[in-house]
Coordinates of C-alpha atoms and ligand atoms in Angstrom, one line a residue:
Chain A
M27 CA -36.3 -35.0 104.1
T28 CA -36.8 -35.9 100.5
L29 CA -38.1 -33.9 97.6
N30 CA -41.5 -34.7 96.0
N31 CA -40.8 -34.6 92.3
V32 CA -37.4 -35.0 90.8
W33 CA -37.0 -35.0 87.0
V34 CA -34.2 -36.2 84.9
Y35 CA -33.4 -35.3 81.3
A36 CA -32.8 -38.7 79.8
E37 CA -30.5 -39.3 76.8
A38 CA -30.1 -42.4 74.6
N39 CA -27.8 -43.5 71.9
G40 CA -30.2 -45.0 69.4
D41 CA -32.6 -46.8 71.6
K42 CA -30.2 -47.5 74.5
V43 CA -30.3 -45.1 77.4
T44 CA -26.9 -43.8 78.4
T45 CA -25.3 -45.1 81.6
A46 CA -24.8 -41.6 82.8
T47 CA -28.6 -41.1 82.6
L48 CA -29.2 -44.2 84.6
E49 CA -26.7 -43.1 87.2
V50 CA -28.6 -39.8 87.6
I51 CA -32.0 -41.5 87.7
T52 CA -30.7 -43.8 90.5
K53 CA -29.7 -40.7 92.5
A54 CA -33.1 -39.0 91.8
R55 CA -34.8 -42.0 93.3
E56 CA -32.8 -41.5 96.5
I57 CA -33.6 -37.8 96.9
G58 CA -37.1 -37.7 95.5
T59 CA -40.4 -39.5 96.2
T60 CA -41.4 -39.5 92.5
V61 CA -39.1 -39.6 89.6
S62 CA -40.0 -38.6 86.0
A63 CA -37.9 -38.5 83.0
V64 CA -38.0 -36.3 79.9
Y65 CA -36.6 -37.6 76.6
A66 CA -36.2 -36.1 73.2
G67 CA -36.1 -38.7 70.4
T68 CA -37.9 -41.4 68.6
S69 CA -37.4 -44.5 70.8
G70 CA -39.9 -43.5 73.5
D71 CA -41.2 -47.0 74.3
S72 CA -37.8 -48.6 74.6
V73 CA -36.5 -45.6 76.7
A74 CA -39.7 -45.9 78.9
A75 CA -38.8 -49.5 79.7
Q76 CA -35.2 -48.7 80.6
V77 CA -35.8 -45.6 82.7
G78 CA -38.7 -47.5 84.4
E79 CA -36.4 -50.2 85.4
Y80 CA -34.3 -47.6 87.3
G81 CA -37.2 -46.0 89.0
A82 CA -38.8 -43.4 86.7
T83 CA -42.6 -43.7 86.6
T84 CA -43.4 -41.2 83.9
L85 CA -41.6 -40.5 80.7
Y86 CA -42.3 -37.3 78.8
V87 CA -41.4 -37.7 75.2
I88 CA -40.5 -34.8 72.9
N89 CA -40.1 -35.2 69.2
P90 CA -37.0 -33.2 68.2
G91 CA -37.5 -33.7 64.4
E92 CA -34.2 -33.2 62.7
G93 CA -33.1 -30.7 65.4
L94 CA -30.4 -31.2 68.0
P95 CA -32.4 -33.0 70.7
G96 CA -31.1 -31.1 73.7
Q97 CA -31.9 -27.7 72.1
V98 CA -35.4 -28.6 71.0
A99 CA -36.1 -30.4 74.4
A100 CA -35.5 -27.2 76.3
A101 CA -38.7 -25.6 75.1
G102 CA -40.7 -28.7 76.0
I103 CA -39.0 -29.0 79.4
A104 CA -39.7 -25.3 80.2
Q105 CA -43.4 -25.8 79.3
L106 CA -43.6 -29.0 81.5
V107 CA -41.9 -27.3 84.5
N108 CA -44.3 -24.4 84.4
E109 CA -47.2 -26.9 84.3
H110 CA -46.0 -29.4 86.9
S111 CA -43.5 -27.5 89.1
P112 CA -41.1 -30.3 89.9
D113 CA -38.6 -29.6 92.7
A114 CA -35.6 -30.3 90.5
V115 CA -34.6 -31.1 86.9
L116 CA -31.3 -33.0 86.7
F117 CA -29.2 -33.2 83.5
V118 CA -26.2 -35.1 82.6
Q119 CA -23.1 -32.9 81.8
S120 CA -22.9 -34.3 78.3
Y121 CA -23.1 -32.6 74.9
D122 CA -26.9 -32.7 74.5
G123 CA -27.4 -32.3 78.3
R124 CA -25.5 -29.1 78.3
D125 CA -27.5 -27.8 75.3
A126 CA -30.7 -28.7 77.2
M127 CA -29.8 -27.2 80.6
A128 CA -28.5 -24.0 79.0
R129 CA -31.6 -23.2 77.1
T130 CA -33.9 -24.4 79.8
S131 CA -32.2 -22.0 82.3
V132 CA -32.9 -19.0 80.0
K133 CA -36.5 -20.0 79.3
L134 CA -37.2 -20.3 83.1
D135 CA -34.8 -17.5 84.0
R136 CA -33.2 -19.9 86.6
P137 CA -29.5 -20.3 87.2
V138 CA -28.2 -23.8 86.5
L139 CA -25.7 -25.4 88.8
T140 CA -23.2 -27.3 86.7
N141 CA -20.5 -30.1 87.0
G142 CA -22.2 -31.5 90.2
F143 CA -20.9 -34.7 91.6
T144 CA -22.8 -34.9 94.9
L145 CA -26.4 -34.3 95.6
T146 CA -28.2 -34.5 99.0
A147 CA -31.7 -33.6 100.1
A148 CA -31.4 -34.1 103.9
D149 CA -31.2 -30.4 104.6
G150 CA -32.7 -28.8 101.5
L151 CA -31.3 -29.7 98.1
T152 CA -27.5 -29.3 98.3
F153 CA -25.2 -29.7 95.3
G154 CA -21.5 -30.4 95.4
T155 CA -19.0 -29.5 92.7
A156 CA -15.2 -29.4 92.5
I157 CA -13.1 -26.4 91.5
F158 CA -9.4 -25.8 90.7
G159 CA -9.2 -29.1 88.8
G160 CA -10.8 -31.1 91.6
M161 CA -8.6 -29.8 94.4
V162 CA -11.3 -27.9 96.3
M163 CA -14.9 -29.1 96.9
V164 CA -17.7 -26.6 97.1
D165 CA -21.3 -27.2 98.3
A166 CA -24.0 -24.8 97.1
K167 CA -27.8 -24.3 97.5
Y168 CA -30.3 -22.2 95.7
A169 CA -30.9 -19.0 97.8
D170 CA -34.6 -19.0 96.8
G171 CA -37.4 -21.4 96.1
G172 CA -38.4 -22.6 92.7
V173 CA -37.1 -25.4 90.5
A174 CA -33.5 -26.4 90.8
L175 CA -31.6 -27.0 87.5
I176 CA -28.6 -29.2 88.0
G177 CA -25.9 -30.7 85.7
I178 CA -24.2 -33.8 87.0
R179 CA -20.9 -35.2 85.7
P180 CA -21.0 -38.8 84.5
K181 CA -19.6 -41.4 87.0
S182 CA -20.7 -39.4 90.0
F183 CA -23.1 -42.1 91.1
T184 CA -23.6 -45.8 90.5
A185 CA -26.5 -46.9 88.4
E186 CA -28.7 -49.5 90.2
P187 CA -32.0 -50.9 88.9
S188 CA -35.0 -50.6 91.1
G189 CA -36.9 -53.3 89.2
G190 CA -39.7 -51.0 88.2
G191 CA -42.0 -51.5 85.2
A192 CA -42.0 -49.4 82.1
A193 CA -42.6 -45.7 82.8
S194 CA -45.9 -44.4 81.4
V195 CA -45.4 -42.4 78.2
V196 CA -46.7 -38.9 77.9
T197 CA -46.2 -37.2 74.5
V198 CA -45.4 -33.5 74.8
D199 CA -46.6 -31.1 72.3
G200 CA -47.8 -27.5 72.0
F201 CA -44.4 -26.0 72.6
D202 CA -42.4 -23.8 70.2
A203 CA -38.7 -24.2 70.1
G204 CA -38.4 -21.2 67.7
R205 CA -35.1 -20.9 65.9
A206 CA -33.4 -23.3 68.3
G207 CA -34.9 -26.1 66.2
E208 CA -33.3 -24.7 63.0
A209 CA -29.9 -26.3 63.7
K210 CA -30.6 -29.5 61.8
V211 CA -28.6 -32.7 61.8
L212 CA -27.9 -33.6 58.2
E213 CA -25.7 -36.6 58.6
R214 CA -24.2 -38.8 61.3
F215 CA -20.8 -40.1 61.2
E216 CA -19.6 -42.8 63.6
E217 CA -15.9 -43.5 64.0
E218 CA -15.2 -47.1 64.0
Q219 CA -14.9 -48.2 67.6
T220 CA -13.3 -51.4 68.6
G221 CA -13.3 -52.7 72.1
P222 CA -15.2 -51.4 75.1
K223 CA -16.2 -47.8 75.6
L224 CA -13.9 -45.5 77.6
E225 CA -16.4 -44.7 80.3
E226 CA -17.5 -48.3 80.7
A227 CA -14.2 -50.3 80.5
A228 CA -12.7 -52.1 83.5
V229 CA -9.3 -51.2 82.2
V230 CA -8.3 -47.8 80.7
V231 CA -4.9 -47.2 79.2
S232 CA -4.2 -43.5 78.4
G233 CA -1.2 -42.0 76.6
G234 CA 0.3 -38.5 77.0
R235 CA 2.9 -36.4 75.4
G236 CA 5.6 -38.8 76.8
I237 CA 4.7 -41.4 74.2
G238 CA 6.7 -39.1 71.9
A239 CA 4.9 -39.2 68.6
S240 CA 1.5 -39.7 67.0
E241 CA 2.8 -43.0 65.4
S242 CA 3.5 -44.4 68.9
Y243 CA -0.1 -44.3 70.1
K244 CA -1.2 -47.4 68.4
P245 CA 1.7 -49.8 69.2
L246 CA 1.9 -48.5 72.8
V247 CA -1.4 -47.4 74.0
E248 CA -3.9 -49.2 71.8
E249 CA -2.0 -52.5 71.9
L250 CA -1.7 -52.5 75.7
A251 CA -5.4 -51.7 76.0
K252 CA -6.3 -54.4 73.6
A253 CA -4.1 -57.0 75.4
L254 CA -6.0 -56.1 78.6
K255 CA -9.4 -56.0 76.9
G256 CA -9.6 -52.4 77.9
A257 CA -10.3 -49.0 76.3
F258 CA -7.8 -46.4 75.3
G259 CA -7.7 -42.7 76.3
A260 CA -5.5 -39.7 76.1
S261 CA -4.3 -36.5 77.8
R262 CA -5.3 -33.2 76.4
A263 CA -1.8 -32.5 75.2
I264 CA -2.0 -35.1 72.5
V265 CA -5.6 -34.3 71.6
D266 CA -4.6 -30.7 71.0
A267 CA -1.6 -31.9 69.0
G268 CA -4.0 -33.7 66.8
W269 CA -2.6 -37.2 67.5
V270 CA -5.9 -38.6 68.6
P271 CA -9.6 -37.4 68.5
Y272 CA -11.1 -35.3 71.3
A273 CA -13.5 -38.2 72.1
L274 CA -10.5 -39.9 73.8
Q275 CA -9.6 -37.1 76.1
V276 CA -9.8 -37.8 79.8
G277 CA -9.9 -34.9 82.3
Q278 CA -11.6 -31.7 83.3
T279 CA -12.7 -30.9 79.8
G280 CA -12.9 -34.5 78.6
K281 CA -14.3 -37.7 79.9
T282 CA -14.5 -38.8 83.5
V283 CA -13.5 -42.5 83.9
K284 CA -13.5 -44.7 87.0
P285 CA -12.2 -48.1 85.9
K286 CA -10.8 -50.9 88.0
V287 CA -7.4 -50.1 86.6
Y288 CA -6.2 -46.9 85.0
I289 CA -2.8 -47.0 83.3
A290 CA -1.1 -43.6 82.5
L291 CA 1.7 -43.8 80.0
G292 CA 3.8 -40.7 79.6
I293 CA 1.3 -38.4 81.4
S294 CA 2.6 -35.9 83.8
G295 CA -0.4 -35.7 86.0
A296 CA -1.7 -32.2 85.7
T297 CA -4.7 -31.5 88.0
Q298 CA -6.9 -31.1 85.0
H299 CA -6.1 -34.6 83.9
L300 CA -6.3 -36.1 87.4
V301 CA -9.8 -34.8 87.9
G302 CA -11.0 -37.1 85.2
M303 CA -9.4 -40.3 86.5
K304 CA -8.3 -40.0 90.1
N305 CA -11.3 -42.0 91.4
S306 CA -10.2 -45.1 89.5
D307 CA -9.9 -48.1 91.8
N308 CA -6.2 -48.6 91.0
I309 CA -3.8 -46.4 89.1
I310 CA -0.5 -47.4 87.4
A311 CA 1.8 -44.8 86.0
V312 CA 4.8 -45.2 83.7
N313 CA 6.8 -42.0 83.4
K314 CA 10.5 -41.3 83.0
D315 CA 10.5 -38.4 85.4
G316 CA 10.5 -39.7 89.0
E317 CA 9.1 -36.4 90.2
A318 CA 6.1 -36.3 87.9
P319 CA 2.9 -35.5 89.9
I320 CA 1.2 -38.6 88.5
F321 CA 3.3 -40.7 90.9
G322 CA 1.6 -38.8 93.8
I323 CA -1.6 -40.7 93.2
A324 CA -0.4 -43.9 91.5
D325 CA -0.7 -47.2 93.4
L326 CA 2.1 -48.5 91.3
G327 CA 4.7 -46.3 89.6
I328 CA 7.3 -47.3 87.2
V329 CA 10.0 -44.7 86.6
G330 CA 11.1 -45.6 83.1
D331 CA 10.8 -45.1 79.4
V332 CA 7.4 -46.1 77.9
N333 CA 9.2 -47.3 74.8
K334 CA 11.0 -49.9 76.9
V335 CA 8.5 -50.8 79.5
V336 CA 5.4 -51.0 77.4
P337 CA 6.5 -53.3 74.6
A338 CA 7.9 -55.7 77.2
L339 CA 4.6 -55.5 79.2
I340 CA 2.5 -56.2 76.1
E341 CA 4.7 -59.2 75.2
A342 CA 4.4 -60.6 78.8
I343 CA 0.7 -60.2 78.9
K344 CA 0.3 -61.9 75.5
N345 CA 2.4 -64.8 76.7
K346 CA 0.1 -65.3 79.7
A347 CA -3.0 -65.4 77.6
Chain B
M25 CA -19.5 -10.6 57.2
H26 CA -19.6 -9.6 60.9
V27 CA -18.4 -12.2 63.3
V28 CA -18.4 -11.7 67.1
V29 CA -16.2 -13.8 69.3
C30 CA -16.8 -14.2 73.0
V31 CA -13.6 -14.1 74.9
K32 CA -12.8 -14.4 78.5
Q33 CA -9.9 -12.9 80.4
I34 CA -8.8 -15.3 83.1
P35 CA -6.2 -15.5 85.8
D36 CA -3.1 -17.4 84.5
P37 CA -4.1 -21.1 84.8
A38 CA -0.4 -21.9 85.6
V39 CA -0.9 -20.1 88.9
P40 CA -2.8 -22.2 91.5
G41 CA -6.3 -20.8 92.0
A42 CA -7.6 -19.3 95.3
L43 CA -10.9 -17.9 96.6
N44 CA -11.7 -14.6 98.3
A45 CA -13.5 -14.7 101.7
D46 CA -16.8 -14.1 99.8
H47 CA -16.1 -17.2 97.7
T48 CA -15.5 -15.2 94.5
L49 CA -12.4 -16.2 92.5
K50 CA -9.2 -14.3 93.5
R51 CA -8.2 -12.4 90.4
E52 CA -4.7 -11.2 91.0
G53 CA -2.1 -10.4 88.4
K54 CA -2.7 -9.5 84.8
P55 CA -5.5 -11.5 83.3
I56 CA -4.7 -13.4 80.1
L57 CA -6.8 -14.4 77.1
D58 CA -8.3 -17.8 77.9
E59 CA -6.5 -20.2 75.6
S60 CA -9.8 -21.9 74.8
D61 CA -10.9 -18.6 73.2
S62 CA -7.9 -18.3 70.9
Y63 CA -9.4 -20.9 68.7
G64 CA -12.6 -18.9 68.2
V65 CA -10.6 -15.8 67.4
E66 CA -8.5 -17.6 64.8
M67 CA -11.6 -19.3 63.4
A68 CA -13.4 -15.9 63.1
L69 CA -10.4 -14.4 61.3
Q70 CA -10.3 -17.3 58.8
L71 CA -14.1 -17.2 58.2
V72 CA -14.0 -13.5 57.5
D73 CA -11.1 -14.0 55.1
A74 CA -12.8 -16.9 53.3
A75 CA -16.0 -14.7 53.0
G76 CA -13.9 -12.1 51.1
G77 CA -14.2 -9.4 53.8
G78 CA -15.8 -8.3 57.0
E79 CA -14.9 -7.7 60.5
V80 CA -14.3 -9.5 63.8
T81 CA -15.6 -7.9 67.0
L82 CA -14.7 -9.3 70.4
I83 CA -17.1 -9.2 73.4
S84 CA -16.1 -9.8 76.9
M85 CA -17.2 -9.1 80.5
A86 CA -15.0 -8.1 83.4
A87 CA -15.5 -6.6 86.8
N88 CA -12.8 -3.9 86.6
G89 CA -12.1 -2.8 83.1
E90 CA -9.4 -5.4 82.4
T91 CA -8.2 -5.3 78.8
A92 CA -4.9 -7.2 78.8
G93 CA -6.4 -10.4 77.4
L94 CA -8.5 -8.5 74.9
R95 CA -5.4 -6.8 73.5
T96 CA -3.9 -10.2 72.8
A97 CA -7.0 -11.1 70.7
L98 CA -7.0 -7.7 69.0
A99 CA -3.3 -8.2 68.2
M100 CA -4.3 -11.5 66.5
G101 CA -6.4 -9.4 64.1
A102 CA -9.8 -8.6 65.6
A103 CA -10.9 -5.1 64.7
K104 CA -12.6 -3.9 67.9
A105 CA -14.1 -5.0 71.2
V106 CA -17.2 -4.4 73.4
L107 CA -16.3 -4.8 77.1
V108 CA -19.1 -5.0 79.7
S109 CA -17.2 -3.7 82.7
D110 CA -18.8 -3.1 86.0
P111 CA -18.0 -4.0 89.6
A112 CA -21.6 -5.2 89.7
C113 CA -20.5 -8.1 87.4
A114 CA -18.3 -9.7 90.1
G115 CA -19.7 -13.1 91.0
S116 CA -21.8 -13.5 87.9
D117 CA -22.9 -17.0 87.2
A118 CA -23.2 -18.5 83.7
L119 CA -26.7 -17.1 83.2
G120 CA -25.7 -13.6 84.3
T121 CA -22.7 -13.7 82.1
A122 CA -24.8 -14.9 79.1
K123 CA -27.2 -12.0 79.7
A124 CA -24.4 -9.5 79.6
L125 CA -22.8 -11.0 76.5
A126 CA -26.1 -11.3 74.6
K127 CA -26.6 -7.6 75.2
A128 CA -23.1 -6.9 74.0
V129 CA -23.8 -8.9 70.8
E130 CA -26.8 -6.6 70.2
R131 CA -24.7 -3.6 70.9
A132 CA -22.0 -4.7 68.4
G133 CA -24.9 -4.7 65.9
G134 CA -25.5 -6.4 62.5
V135 CA -23.9 -9.6 63.6
D136 CA -24.0 -12.7 61.3
L137 CA -22.2 -15.2 63.5
V138 CA -21.2 -15.5 67.2
L139 CA -18.3 -17.8 68.1
A140 CA -17.5 -19.0 71.6
A141 CA -15.4 -21.7 73.2
T142 CA -17.3 -24.8 74.4
E143 CA -16.4 -23.8 78.0
S144 CA -14.0 -21.4 79.7
S145 CA -10.8 -22.8 81.2
D146 CA -11.4 -21.5 84.7
G147 CA -15.2 -21.8 85.3
Y148 CA -16.0 -24.5 82.7
T149 CA -19.8 -24.5 83.3
G150 CA -20.1 -25.1 79.6
T151 CA -23.6 -23.5 79.3
V152 CA -22.9 -19.9 78.3
P153 CA -22.8 -20.3 74.5
A154 CA -26.3 -22.0 74.3
Q155 CA -27.6 -19.5 76.8
I156 CA -26.5 -16.6 74.7
A157 CA -28.2 -18.2 71.6
E158 CA -31.4 -18.7 73.6
L159 CA -31.3 -15.0 74.8
L160 CA -30.8 -13.9 71.2
G161 CA -33.4 -16.3 69.8
W162 CA -30.8 -17.9 67.6
P163 CA -29.9 -21.5 66.7
A164 CA -26.8 -22.8 68.4
L165 CA -24.5 -25.2 66.7
T166 CA -22.4 -26.6 69.6
F167 CA -19.1 -28.5 70.0
A168 CA -17.9 -27.8 66.5
K169 CA -14.7 -29.3 65.3
K170 CA -15.0 -27.9 61.8
V171 CA -16.9 -24.8 60.6
D172 CA -17.9 -23.7 57.1
I173 CA -20.0 -20.8 55.9
A174 CA -21.7 -20.7 52.5
D175 CA -24.8 -19.2 51.0
G176 CA -26.0 -17.6 54.3
K177 CA -25.7 -20.9 56.1
V178 CA -23.2 -22.3 58.6
T179 CA -22.4 -26.0 58.6
I180 CA -20.3 -27.7 61.3
Q181 CA -19.1 -31.1 62.3
R182 CA -20.4 -31.5 65.8
Q183 CA -18.4 -33.7 68.2
T184 CA -20.4 -36.6 69.5
E185 CA -19.6 -39.6 71.7
A186 CA -19.1 -41.9 68.7
G187 CA -17.9 -39.5 66.0
Y188 CA -19.5 -36.4 64.6
D189 CA -22.8 -35.1 63.3
T190 CA -23.0 -32.6 60.4
V191 CA -25.3 -29.8 61.6
Q192 CA -26.5 -26.8 59.6
A193 CA -28.4 -23.7 60.2
S194 CA -29.1 -20.3 58.6
L195 CA -27.3 -17.2 59.8
P196 CA -27.4 -15.4 62.2
A197 CA -26.4 -18.3 64.5
L198 CA -24.0 -19.1 67.3
V199 CA -21.3 -21.7 67.1
S200 CA -19.2 -23.1 70.0
V201 CA -15.8 -24.5 68.9
T202 CA -13.7 -27.1 70.6
A203 CA -10.0 -26.6 71.4
G204 CA -7.7 -27.6 68.5
V205 CA -10.3 -26.7 65.8
V206 CA -7.7 -24.5 64.1
E207 CA -4.1 -23.5 64.9
P208 CA -4.3 -20.0 66.6
R209 CA -1.8 -17.6 65.1
Y210 CA 0.8 -15.8 67.2
P211 CA 0.3 -12.0 67.2
S212 CA 2.9 -10.3 65.1
F213 CA 4.8 -7.3 66.4
K214 CA 2.8 -5.1 64.0
G215 CA -0.4 -6.6 65.3
I216 CA 0.6 -6.0 68.9
M217 CA 1.4 -2.3 68.2
A218 CA -1.8 -1.8 66.2
A219 CA -3.9 -3.5 69.0
K220 CA -3.0 -0.7 71.4
N221 CA -5.1 1.8 69.4
K222 CA -8.0 -0.4 68.4
P223 CA -11.3 0.7 69.9
V224 CA -12.7 -0.9 73.0
D225 CA -16.3 0.1 73.7
I226 CA -16.7 -0.1 77.5
C227 CA -20.2 -0.2 78.9
T228 CA -21.8 -0.9 82.3
A229 CA -24.5 -3.4 83.3
A230 CA -26.8 -0.3 83.6
D231 CA -26.0 0.8 80.1
L232 CA -27.3 -2.6 78.9
G233 CA -30.4 -2.5 81.1
L234 CA -29.1 -5.4 83.3
D235 CA -29.3 -3.9 86.8
G236 CA -29.6 -6.6 89.4
Q237 CA -29.4 -9.4 86.8
V238 CA -25.6 -9.9 86.9
G239 CA -23.2 -10.5 89.7
W240 CA -24.0 -12.2 93.0
A241 CA -27.5 -10.8 92.9
G242 CA -28.3 -12.6 89.7
A243 CA -26.6 -15.9 90.8
R244 CA -29.3 -16.7 93.4
Q245 CA -27.2 -19.3 95.1
T246 CA -25.5 -19.7 98.5
I247 CA -22.2 -21.4 99.1
T248 CA -22.6 -23.6 102.1
N249 CA -19.3 -25.3 102.4
V250 CA -15.8 -25.2 100.9
E251 CA -13.1 -27.8 101.7
N252 CA -10.0 -29.4 100.2
A253 CA -10.7 -32.6 98.3
P254 CA -9.3 -35.7 100.1
A255 CA -5.8 -36.5 98.8
R256 CA -5.2 -39.9 97.3
Q257 CA -2.2 -41.8 98.8
A258 CA 0.7 -42.7 96.6
G259 CA 1.7 -46.3 96.5
E260 CA 4.9 -48.0 95.5
K261 CA 7.4 -46.6 93.0
F262 CA 10.1 -48.5 91.2
E263 CA 13.0 -47.4 88.9
D264 CA 12.9 -49.4 85.8
D265 CA 16.0 -51.6 85.5
G266 CA 14.6 -53.6 82.6
T267 CA 12.2 -55.6 84.8
G268 CA 9.7 -52.8 85.6
F269 CA 7.1 -54.5 83.4
E270 CA 7.1 -57.5 85.7
K271 CA 5.9 -55.3 88.6
V272 CA 3.0 -54.3 86.4
V273 CA 2.3 -57.9 85.4
G274 CA 2.3 -58.9 89.1
F275 CA 0.0 -56.0 90.1
L276 CA -2.5 -56.9 87.3
E277 CA -2.4 -60.5 88.3
N278 CA -3.1 -59.6 91.9
L279 CA -6.2 -57.8 90.7
K280 CA -7.1 -60.7 88.5
V281 CA -7.1 -58.5 85.5
I282 CA -4.8 -61.0 83.8
Ligands
FAD408 C1 -8.6 -25.2 81.6 C2 -7.8 -26.4 81.3 C3 -8.4 -27.6 81.1 C4 -7.7 -28.8 80.8 N1 -8.3 -29.9 80.6 C5 -7.6 -31.1 80.5 C6 -8.2 -32.3 80.3 O1 -9.4 -32.5 80.3 N2 -7.4 -33.4 80.2 C7 -6.0 -33.3 80.2 O2 -5.4 -34.4 80.1 N3 -5.4 -32.1 80.4 C8 -6.2 -31.0 80.5 N4 -5.5 -29.8 80.5 C9 -4.1 -29.7 80.2 C10 -3.2 -30.1 81.4 O3 -3.0 -29.0 82.2 C11 -1.9 -30.6 80.9 O4 -1.3 -29.7 80.1 C12 -2.0 -31.9 80.2 O5 -2.7 -32.9 80.9 C13 -0.6 -32.5 79.9 O6 -0.6 -33.6 79.1 P1 0.6 -34.7 79.2 O7 0.7 -35.2 80.6 O8 0.3 -35.6 78.2 O9 1.9 -33.8 78.8 P2 3.1 -33.3 79.6 O10 2.6 -32.5 80.8 O11 3.9 -32.6 78.6 O12 3.7 -34.6 80.2 C14 4.4 -35.5 79.5 C15 5.1 -36.5 80.5 O13 5.7 -37.5 79.8 C16 6.9 -37.9 80.4 N5 7.7 -38.5 79.4 C17 8.4 -37.9 78.4 N6 9.0 -38.9 77.6 C18 8.8 -40.1 78.2 C19 9.2 -41.4 77.9 N7 9.9 -41.7 76.9 N8 8.7 -42.4 78.7 C20 7.9 -42.1 79.8 N9 7.5 -40.8 80.1 C21 7.9 -39.8 79.3 C22 7.4 -36.6 80.9 O14 8.2 -36.9 82.1 C23 6.1 -35.9 81.3 O15 5.8 -36.1 82.7 C24 -6.3 -28.7 80.8 C25 -5.6 -27.5 81.0 C26 -6.4 -26.3 81.2 C27 -5.7 -25.0 81.5

């Protein structure tokens, strides 16, 4: 059994649709006969081409003005849902996605199921999430009919193009976001980013409190990542300590990554960290405590001091290149 | 200025979680103030200070009159609390919780700003703040890593994937703050003593006109399966004797990463 109409709230950085959005559209195609997308922004045509390539046939475009896109979008989404009654609206569990699902849920007076990482339609729409830092998996269903509102964590599914043509663009108007639209973006600041993105890199090197000091992050973590053409991340401990920005945090309240190789340097392996990286293909850990929980999931564990192991490793890799 | 902070009292996260037979969270032992909320409390105290006066009110929801976590936040310097406490609140989902908290904001009265964490540590649905704003009909400035108030407007730096956006709105408004936004103070001994006598206004779902909208009844979902996640197998582990890095090089070569 599949659903008839599945909708996806699509997000883009500039005019590039996010990978997480394409992952969810790919899943929507599997569980629904027709897939539509809703997008709030000014790159409608470009977004229509990209979501079309992954299987969406209609793109509803909302103009958020200077407002936060997710918050303005909710009023448009609620209006569209009342008009077209889709079976489900899927959101990415991202900053704007969370804004959009939260306000949509209130507008429609529907609960929203969040942090999903599985979705099946065989026996009525069933949603799977993980609790207790990923240790326990829970499946849930809506107890009543009506539209399902679901938030999906990035990296839950693999994005695969369907080869479809551009989605047809429908401009949405006539809705009133009220004071939700009053939160205005005055300025955007982009931190300089070198190398691949954390969520997309084949290799991720993360540092934890065991690197010892803020000054050690660059020579140990960044340099190793650079030598492996990978991205660098962090545990929450060093984000909270102010050593690195929150955008680098991997885990339950940070990013979910699934690289070919994940290298954890001086990270103990708390469940809240593991939930963000344990589905990596290969895991390497360096930690001076042989009993650290990170070794319980590492394919290769080195019990040692990061200050000794890592510089030697960087040197050896550079010599190979 | 009157600032409300949403705070959650949660089971100690250091103790492994467990579920009751009806799939609600086991809440044994004394609840503690969710660490994520300590940032909002500190931020509220600093904003009121900077504004030259005002008051910080806490709002919270609990099934059974728990106040242990609230007292911690009162000891930090909040003046009073509104606690929605009702057995009917057990099993509330994010929307039910937001409805109760939005009513509590109205009950607190004359509020300029509501602060919340971006998500709770135990449930982490991450939707409650914007849901409260929607229920109140207010703007929501979410994922703030810096907050300033001037001339009746709140301006934040909003965390983004690539950096941050500067976002502004007129008051009253809701702001959700990320962990680490400020350094939460430790309650002083004096603060702890004073907190014992600070007023906690306890009300029920019915007092707020929310019968049937909170708790399991409002959640409208069925849990169909609960199981342990598959465990990942540990691989090889070596003591570093100065050549540990060679094992990593070999491993990466095998994977053709280098
Ligand atoms: C609700 C909630 C959400 C959370 N979300 C996240 C999240 O998203 N991401 C996250 O990461 N955490 C999260 N946490 C925090 C998590 O529980 C841990 O506190 C955190 O991951 C610990 O970070 P760490 O491993 O860097 O530090 P620690 O636990 O302090 O570990 C440091 C490790 O370094 C090792 N070490 C020390 N010196 C050296 C050396 N010289 N060489 C090698 N090793 C050394 C030590 O043996 C130790 O194992 C969350 C916690 C809660 C309660």
